Tab-separated table of C-alpha atoms in Angstrom:
chain	number	residue	atom	x	y	z
S	1	UNK	CA	164.985	122.551	-19.788
S	2	UNK	CA	161.466	121.391	-18.922
S	3	UNK	CA	160.532	121.800	-15.247
S	4	UNK	CA	159.221	118.232	-14.956
S	5	UNK	CA	162.501	116.814	-16.243
S	6	UNK	CA	164.473	119.045	-13.870
S	7	UNK	CA	162.479	117.776	-10.886
S	8	UNK	CA	162.836	114.157	-12.032
S	9	UNK	CA	166.604	114.580	-12.431
S	10	UNK	CA	167.030	116.024	-8.961
S	11	UNK	CA	164.886	113.332	-7.338
S	12	UNK	CA	166.828	110.611	-9.133
S	13	UNK	CA	170.137	112.043	-7.951
S	14	UNK	CA	168.874	112.305	-4.387
S	15	UNK	CA	167.679	108.710	-4.467
S	16	UNK	CA	170.756	107.132	-6.065
S	17	UNK	CA	173.436	109.516	-4.896
S	18	UNK	CA	175.262	109.314	-8.217
S	19	UNK	CA	174.000	108.793	-11.757
S	20	UNK	CA	175.570	108.619	-15.188
S	21	UNK	CA	174.153	110.413	-18.194
S	22	UNK	CA	173.271	106.998	-19.669
S	23	UNK	CA	171.339	105.972	-16.541
S	24	UNK	CA	169.493	109.275	-16.504
S	25	UNK	CA	168.674	108.915	-20.196
S	26	UNK	CA	167.294	105.411	-19.652
S	27	UNK	CA	165.194	106.479	-16.679
S	28	UNK	CA	163.686	109.564	-18.338
S	29	UNK	CA	163.524	108.066	-21.860
S	30	UNK	CA	165.633	110.787	-23.441
S	31	UNK	CA	168.886	110.666	-25.395
S	32	UNK	CA	172.235	110.489	-23.605
S	33	UNK	CA	173.197	113.795	-25.226
S	34	UNK	CA	170.051	115.451	-23.840
S	35	UNK	CA	170.695	114.012	-20.378
S	36	UNK	CA	174.272	115.322	-20.427
S	37	UNK	CA	173.093	118.783	-21.504
S	38	UNK	CA	170.502	118.812	-18.705
S	39	UNK	CA	173.131	117.927	-16.088
S	40	UNK	CA	175.502	120.591	-17.387
S	41	UNK	CA	172.671	123.150	-17.406
S	42	UNK	CA	171.831	122.317	-13.785
S	43	UNK	CA	175.447	122.869	-12.802
S	44	UNK	CA	175.640	126.127	-14.759
S	45	UNK	CA	172.441	127.340	-13.086
S	46	UNK	CA	174.023	126.992	-9.649
S	47	UNK	CA	172.552	123.665	-8.563
S	48	UNK	CA	175.344	121.884	-6.613
S	49	UNK	CA	175.931	118.981	-9.002
S	50	UNK	CA	179.312	118.003	-10.366
S	51	UNK	CA	180.770	115.300	-12.619
S	52	UNK	CA	183.148	112.674	-11.312
S	53	UNK	CA	185.292	111.281	-14.141
S	54	UNK	CA	186.792	107.832	-14.412
S	55	UNK	CA	185.576	104.301	-13.856
S	56	UNK	CA	182.532	104.233	-11.597
S	57	UNK	CA	182.063	107.969	-12.026
S	58	UNK	CA	178.981	109.968	-12.819
S	59	UNK	CA	177.143	113.039	-11.594
S	60	UNK	CA	176.140	113.694	-7.987
S	61	UNK	CA	174.950	116.423	-5.656
S	62	UNK	CA	177.830	118.068	-3.802
S	63	UNK	CA	178.181	116.678	-0.293
S	64	UNK	CA	174.930	114.766	-0.634
S	65	UNK	CA	173.056	118.067	-0.822
S	66	UNK	CA	169.267	117.908	-1.154
S	67	UNK	CA	166.719	120.185	-2.749
S	68	UNK	CA	163.340	121.224	-1.382
S	69	UNK	CA	161.950	121.392	-4.932
S	70	UNK	CA	161.262	125.087	-4.418
S	71	UNK	CA	161.381	125.453	-8.197
S	72	UNK	CA	157.852	124.016	-8.298
S	73	UNK	CA	154.991	126.489	-8.145
S	74	UNK	CA	151.918	125.742	-6.038
S	75	UNK	CA	149.913	124.863	-9.171
S	76	UNK	CA	152.707	122.624	-10.487
S	77	UNK	CA	152.928	120.690	-7.215
S	78	UNK	CA	149.130	120.244	-7.163
S	79	UNK	CA	149.182	118.996	-10.756
S	80	UNK	CA	151.962	116.534	-9.947
S	81	UNK	CA	150.090	115.044	-6.999
S	82	UNK	CA	146.767	115.076	-8.867
S	83	UNK	CA	148.313	112.894	-11.591
S	84	UNK	CA	150.219	110.551	-9.282
S	85	UNK	CA	147.603	110.290	-6.536
S	86	UNK	CA	145.265	107.765	-8.232
S	87	UNK	CA	148.202	105.452	-9.017
S	88	UNK	CA	149.246	105.435	-5.357
S	89	UNK	CA	146.160	103.434	-4.380
S	90	UNK	CA	147.343	100.486	-6.465
S	91	UNK	CA	151.111	100.839	-6.060
S	92	UNK	CA	153.003	100.842	-2.754
S	93	UNK	CA	156.027	102.217	-4.626
S	94	UNK	CA	154.076	105.250	-5.856
S	95	UNK	CA	152.614	105.797	-2.404
S	96	UNK	CA	156.105	105.743	-0.875
S	97	UNK	CA	157.433	108.091	-3.562
S	98	UNK	CA	154.615	110.578	-2.961
S	99	UNK	CA	155.268	110.498	0.772
S	100	UNK	CA	158.947	111.318	0.213
S	101	UNK	CA	158.105	113.989	-2.331
S	102	UNK	CA	155.614	115.523	0.083
S	103	UNK	CA	158.384	115.920	2.617
S	104	UNK	CA	160.555	117.661	0.018
S	105	UNK	CA	157.929	120.280	-0.856
S	106	UNK	CA	157.912	123.720	0.763
S	107	UNK	CA	155.601	123.677	3.795
S	108	UNK	CA	153.118	126.131	2.284
S	109	UNK	CA	152.514	123.778	-0.661
S	110	UNK	CA	151.906	120.609	1.317
S	111	UNK	CA	148.211	120.951	2.319
S	112	UNK	CA	147.051	121.587	-1.267
S	113	UNK	CA	149.354	118.879	-2.646
S	114	UNK	CA	148.027	116.349	-0.137
S	115	UNK	CA	144.429	117.292	-0.980
S	116	UNK	CA	145.185	116.929	-4.707
S	117	UNK	CA	146.639	113.452	-4.172
S	118	UNK	CA	143.361	112.324	-2.559
S	119	UNK	CA	140.982	114.222	-4.853
S	120	UNK	CA	140.605	111.584	-7.582
S	121	UNK	CA	139.964	107.845	-7.528
S	122	UNK	CA	140.371	105.932	-10.789
S	123	UNK	CA	138.272	102.795	-11.281
S	124	UNK	CA	139.600	101.163	-14.482
S	125	UNK	CA	136.809	98.561	-14.728
S	126	UNK	CA	133.652	99.389	-16.675
S	127	UNK	CA	130.227	98.549	-15.277
S	128	UNK	CA	129.825	94.798	-15.163
S	129	UNK	CA	133.522	94.262	-15.893
S	130	UNK	CA	136.392	93.136	-13.714
S	131	UNK	CA	139.727	94.880	-13.448
S	132	UNK	CA	142.146	93.342	-15.922
S	133	UNK	CA	145.306	91.943	-14.404
S	134	UNK	CA	148.583	93.386	-15.623
S	135	UNK	CA	150.475	90.754	-17.659
S	136	UNK	CA	153.279	89.374	-15.455
S	137	UNK	CA	155.973	90.085	-18.050
S	138	UNK	CA	155.308	93.852	-18.061
S	139	UNK	CA	157.926	94.399	-15.351
S	140	UNK	CA	160.454	92.224	-17.200
S	141	UNK	CA	159.923	94.154	-20.439
S	142	UNK	CA	159.998	97.491	-18.626
S	143	UNK	CA	163.367	96.617	-17.095
S	144	UNK	CA	164.679	95.672	-20.535
S	145	UNK	CA	163.518	99.035	-21.922
S	146	UNK	CA	165.326	100.910	-19.162
S	147	UNK	CA	168.487	98.803	-19.413
S	148	UNK	CA	168.526	99.106	-23.231
S	149	UNK	CA	168.840	95.333	-23.628
S	150	UNK	CA	167.332	93.164	-26.357
S	151	UNK	CA	164.596	90.686	-25.516
S	152	UNK	CA	163.956	87.292	-27.073
S	153	UNK	CA	160.411	85.874	-27.097
S	154	UNK	CA	157.905	83.865	-29.097
S	155	UNK	CA	155.062	85.680	-30.846
S	156	UNK	CA	152.513	84.134	-33.214
S	157	UNK	CA	154.563	80.959	-33.256
S	158	UNK	CA	157.789	82.708	-34.289
S	159	UNK	CA	160.869	83.506	-32.250
S	160	UNK	CA	161.698	87.212	-32.175
S	161	UNK	CA	164.738	89.185	-31.012
S	162	UNK	CA	163.750	92.829	-30.574
S	163	UNK	CA	165.032	96.123	-29.209
S	164	UNK	CA	162.359	97.214	-26.692
S	165	UNK	CA	161.561	100.929	-27.101
S	166	UNK	CA	158.722	101.292	-24.632
S	167	UNK	CA	155.459	99.989	-23.194
S	168	UNK	CA	151.980	101.415	-23.697
S	169	UNK	CA	148.882	100.727	-21.603
S	170	UNK	CA	145.870	101.354	-23.848
S	171	UNK	CA	142.537	100.705	-22.158
S	172	UNK	CA	144.107	98.048	-19.884
S	173	UNK	CA	145.717	96.282	-22.849
S	174	UNK	CA	149.524	96.457	-22.830
S	175	UNK	CA	151.649	96.816	-25.963
S	176	UNK	CA	155.398	96.650	-26.546
S	177	UNK	CA	156.791	99.041	-29.151
S	178	UNK	CA	160.084	97.661	-30.417
S	179	UNK	CA	162.708	97.875	-33.114
S	180	UNK	CA	163.331	94.848	-35.351
S	181	UNK	CA	165.442	94.183	-38.461
S	182	UNK	CA	162.261	94.947	-40.444
S	183	UNK	CA	161.681	98.268	-38.650
S	184	UNK	CA	159.329	99.319	-35.880
S	185	UNK	CA	156.823	96.720	-34.723
S	186	UNK	CA	154.115	96.614	-32.044
S	187	UNK	CA	153.365	93.494	-29.977
S	188	UNK	CA	150.456	92.783	-27.628
S	189	UNK	CA	152.102	91.856	-24.350
S	190	UNK	CA	149.498	89.234	-23.417
S	191	UNK	CA	150.412	87.346	-26.615
S	192	UNK	CA	154.136	87.325	-25.898
S	193	UNK	CA	155.437	83.945	-24.725
S	194	UNK	CA	158.657	83.024	-22.961
S	195	UNK	CA	160.285	86.481	-22.866
S	196	UNK	CA	163.992	86.349	-22.007
S	197	UNK	CA	166.154	89.477	-21.608
S	198	UNK	CA	169.592	89.184	-23.204
S	199	UNK	CA	172.910	90.921	-22.650
S	200	UNK	CA	172.870	92.338	-26.171
S	201	UNK	CA	172.629	96.126	-26.349
S	202	UNK	CA	169.474	97.472	-28.004
S	203	UNK	CA	171.100	99.618	-30.688
S	204	UNK	CA	168.085	100.033	-32.991
S	205	UNK	CA	166.447	102.594	-30.688
S	206	UNK	CA	166.532	106.088	-32.293
S	207	UNK	CA	168.537	108.564	-30.216
S	208	UNK	CA	165.720	111.131	-30.363
S	209	UNK	CA	162.879	108.664	-29.735
S	210	UNK	CA	159.709	110.114	-28.176
S	211	UNK	CA	157.495	107.179	-27.297
S	212	UNK	CA	154.280	109.227	-27.187
S	213	UNK	CA	154.790	110.431	-30.766
S	214	UNK	CA	155.685	106.934	-31.957
S	215	UNK	CA	152.527	105.566	-30.351
S	216	UNK	CA	150.428	108.259	-32.063
S	217	UNK	CA	151.799	106.973	-35.370
S	218	UNK	CA	150.966	103.376	-34.400
S	219	UNK	CA	147.398	104.330	-33.456
S	220	UNK	CA	146.897	106.238	-36.695
S	221	UNK	CA	148.105	103.286	-38.772
S	222	UNK	CA	145.892	100.815	-36.912
S	223	UNK	CA	142.815	103.037	-37.097
S	224	UNK	CA	143.285	103.378	-40.852
S	225	UNK	CA	143.266	99.584	-41.186
S	226	UNK	CA	140.142	99.432	-39.019
S	227	UNK	CA	138.241	101.851	-41.275
S	228	UNK	CA	138.787	100.319	-44.712
S	229	UNK	CA	135.028	100.103	-45.413
S	230	UNK	CA	132.388	102.761	-44.698
S	231	UNK	CA	128.607	102.493	-44.595
S	232	UNK	CA	125.958	105.235	-44.609
S	233	UNK	CA	123.074	104.612	-42.222
S	234	UNK	CA	119.967	106.527	-41.186
S	235	UNK	CA	118.519	106.519	-37.683
S	236	UNK	CA	116.662	108.692	-35.197
S	237	UNK	CA	118.786	111.582	-33.968
S	238	UNK	CA	118.263	110.551	-30.338
S	239	UNK	CA	120.075	107.278	-31.060
S	240	UNK	CA	123.126	108.838	-32.724
S	241	UNK	CA	125.197	109.152	-29.544
S	242	UNK	CA	124.541	105.488	-28.779
S	243	UNK	CA	125.739	104.550	-32.267
S	244	UNK	CA	128.847	106.701	-31.861
S	245	UNK	CA	129.559	105.059	-28.532
S	246	UNK	CA	129.550	101.662	-30.288
S	247	UNK	CA	131.745	102.683	-33.228
S	248	UNK	CA	133.902	105.280	-31.461
S	249	UNK	CA	136.017	107.427	-33.769
S	250	UNK	CA	134.709	105.396	-36.720
S	251	UNK	CA	131.329	107.114	-36.634
S	252	UNK	CA	130.545	110.598	-37.927
S	253	UNK	CA	127.378	112.628	-38.311
S	254	UNK	CA	126.960	113.385	-42.011
S	255	UNK	CA	123.641	115.242	-42.240
S	256	UNK	CA	120.451	116.117	-40.397
S	257	UNK	CA	117.313	114.773	-42.114
S	258	UNK	CA	113.581	115.533	-41.860
S	259	UNK	CA	111.611	113.733	-39.190
S	260	UNK	CA	114.282	114.196	-36.504
S	261	UNK	CA	116.590	111.708	-38.207
S	262	UNK	CA	120.303	111.810	-39.088
S	263	UNK	CA	122.552	110.248	-41.659
S	264	UNK	CA	125.709	108.791	-40.119
S	265	UNK	CA	128.794	107.165	-41.593
S	266	UNK	CA	130.362	104.203	-39.791
S	267	UNK	CA	133.508	102.261	-40.645
S	268	UNK	CA	135.123	98.869	-40.029
S	269	UNK	CA	137.607	96.547	-41.769
S	270	UNK	CA	134.927	94.383	-43.430
S	271	UNK	CA	131.170	94.315	-44.205
S	272	UNK	CA	130.472	91.523	-41.702
S	273	UNK	CA	131.875	93.615	-38.848
S	274	UNK	CA	129.509	96.505	-39.590
S	275	UNK	CA	126.587	94.126	-40.074
S	276	UNK	CA	127.237	92.311	-36.794
S	277	UNK	CA	127.236	95.616	-34.916
S	278	UNK	CA	124.052	96.876	-36.592
S	279	UNK	CA	122.062	93.635	-36.525
S	280	UNK	CA	120.994	94.186	-32.944
S	281	UNK	CA	119.451	97.536	-33.823
S	282	UNK	CA	116.711	95.896	-35.890
S	283	UNK	CA	114.535	98.415	-37.755
S	284	UNK	CA	115.958	101.364	-35.771
S	285	UNK	CA	118.757	101.661	-38.324
S	286	UNK	CA	118.436	101.723	-42.117
S	287	UNK	CA	121.569	100.971	-44.141
S	288	UNK	CA	121.687	103.057	-47.321
S	289	UNK	CA	124.981	101.699	-48.646
S	290	UNK	CA	127.018	99.710	-49.514
S	291	UNK	CA	125.246	96.640	-50.838
S	292	UNK	CA	127.823	94.359	-49.211
S	293	UNK	CA	126.694	95.411	-45.718
S	294	UNK	CA	123.026	94.954	-46.684
S	295	UNK	CA	123.830	91.469	-47.950
S	296	UNK	CA	125.547	90.529	-44.695
S	297	UNK	CA	122.581	91.800	-42.673
S	298	UNK	CA	120.202	89.762	-44.834
S	299	UNK	CA	122.362	86.670	-44.364
S	300	UNK	CA	122.402	87.133	-40.583
S	301	UNK	CA	118.631	87.571	-40.650
S	302	UNK	CA	118.137	84.333	-42.565
S	303	UNK	CA	120.388	82.473	-40.138
S	304	UNK	CA	118.395	83.736	-37.161
S	305	UNK	CA	115.049	82.894	-38.757
S	306	UNK	CA	116.297	79.411	-39.664
S	307	UNK	CA	117.303	78.756	-36.078
S	308	UNK	CA	114.555	80.518	-34.140
S	309	UNK	CA	111.756	81.288	-36.605
S	310	UNK	CA	109.786	78.058	-35.999
S	311	UNK	CA	109.595	78.754	-32.282
S	312	UNK	CA	108.372	82.348	-32.652
S	313	UNK	CA	104.622	83.061	-32.361
S	314	UNK	CA	102.917	84.700	-35.334
């Protein structure tokens, strides 16, 4: 059993008093079978938890017993607070949880854990940007994921009924990964309209679902679609990192050339998208291929000359 899941299970039992395997599975995003095995393993290892059968039953700590989380090492407790600390600044719930967890740690661990919680500040806004607001329906969708209930909403003008698998925050843009009759689909949360949770059980969720792995597959599929066309360009080597910053993973260094220059390969879904990105570089970048990108650059150049050429001094 993973140590982080063990700690999460114990904290959940202390908070709620009694939990079912299904509730634990929903909270930790694991299968019910895995949750049941974890609870049985805790009991077998000597942790005072026991099952209570029957209606309204579940698992609970004997006599309301509590743990001091002594299973955590000093480095593990520091890592936990280092990860959760930045989120506490923006979330009263996280701040309260860290305060309670601090009290549960062995006394010798507390100073380093407290220092770790305050060691990092995360500013999600880039220079000149404002912090993006979390879409208001994130909490509604999150609750539906945990409760394993289907959600009905409108997306791209169509009504959808989906099994919510999980939410992903990618660069301050939220996505819902869900199961549909057509298979797995991904929805941008800020484009979802009129979400309504239903009482229907979400039964399309795979029992062994690991959201992180599913999201890796989604990212790979999307990145492939974003790199359908490649272009070879030549520029000064000192500008390569700037070019890579603009194109991200869709830019690779192909070869070093004489005169302190490099050949790079960039990619995008269509010629116009590469041309639009490169147009601002002027003569700093030379496009070697394909001809379609050169043609788009020439067209953009003609448009600019037609609009501004008469006002430019010779």
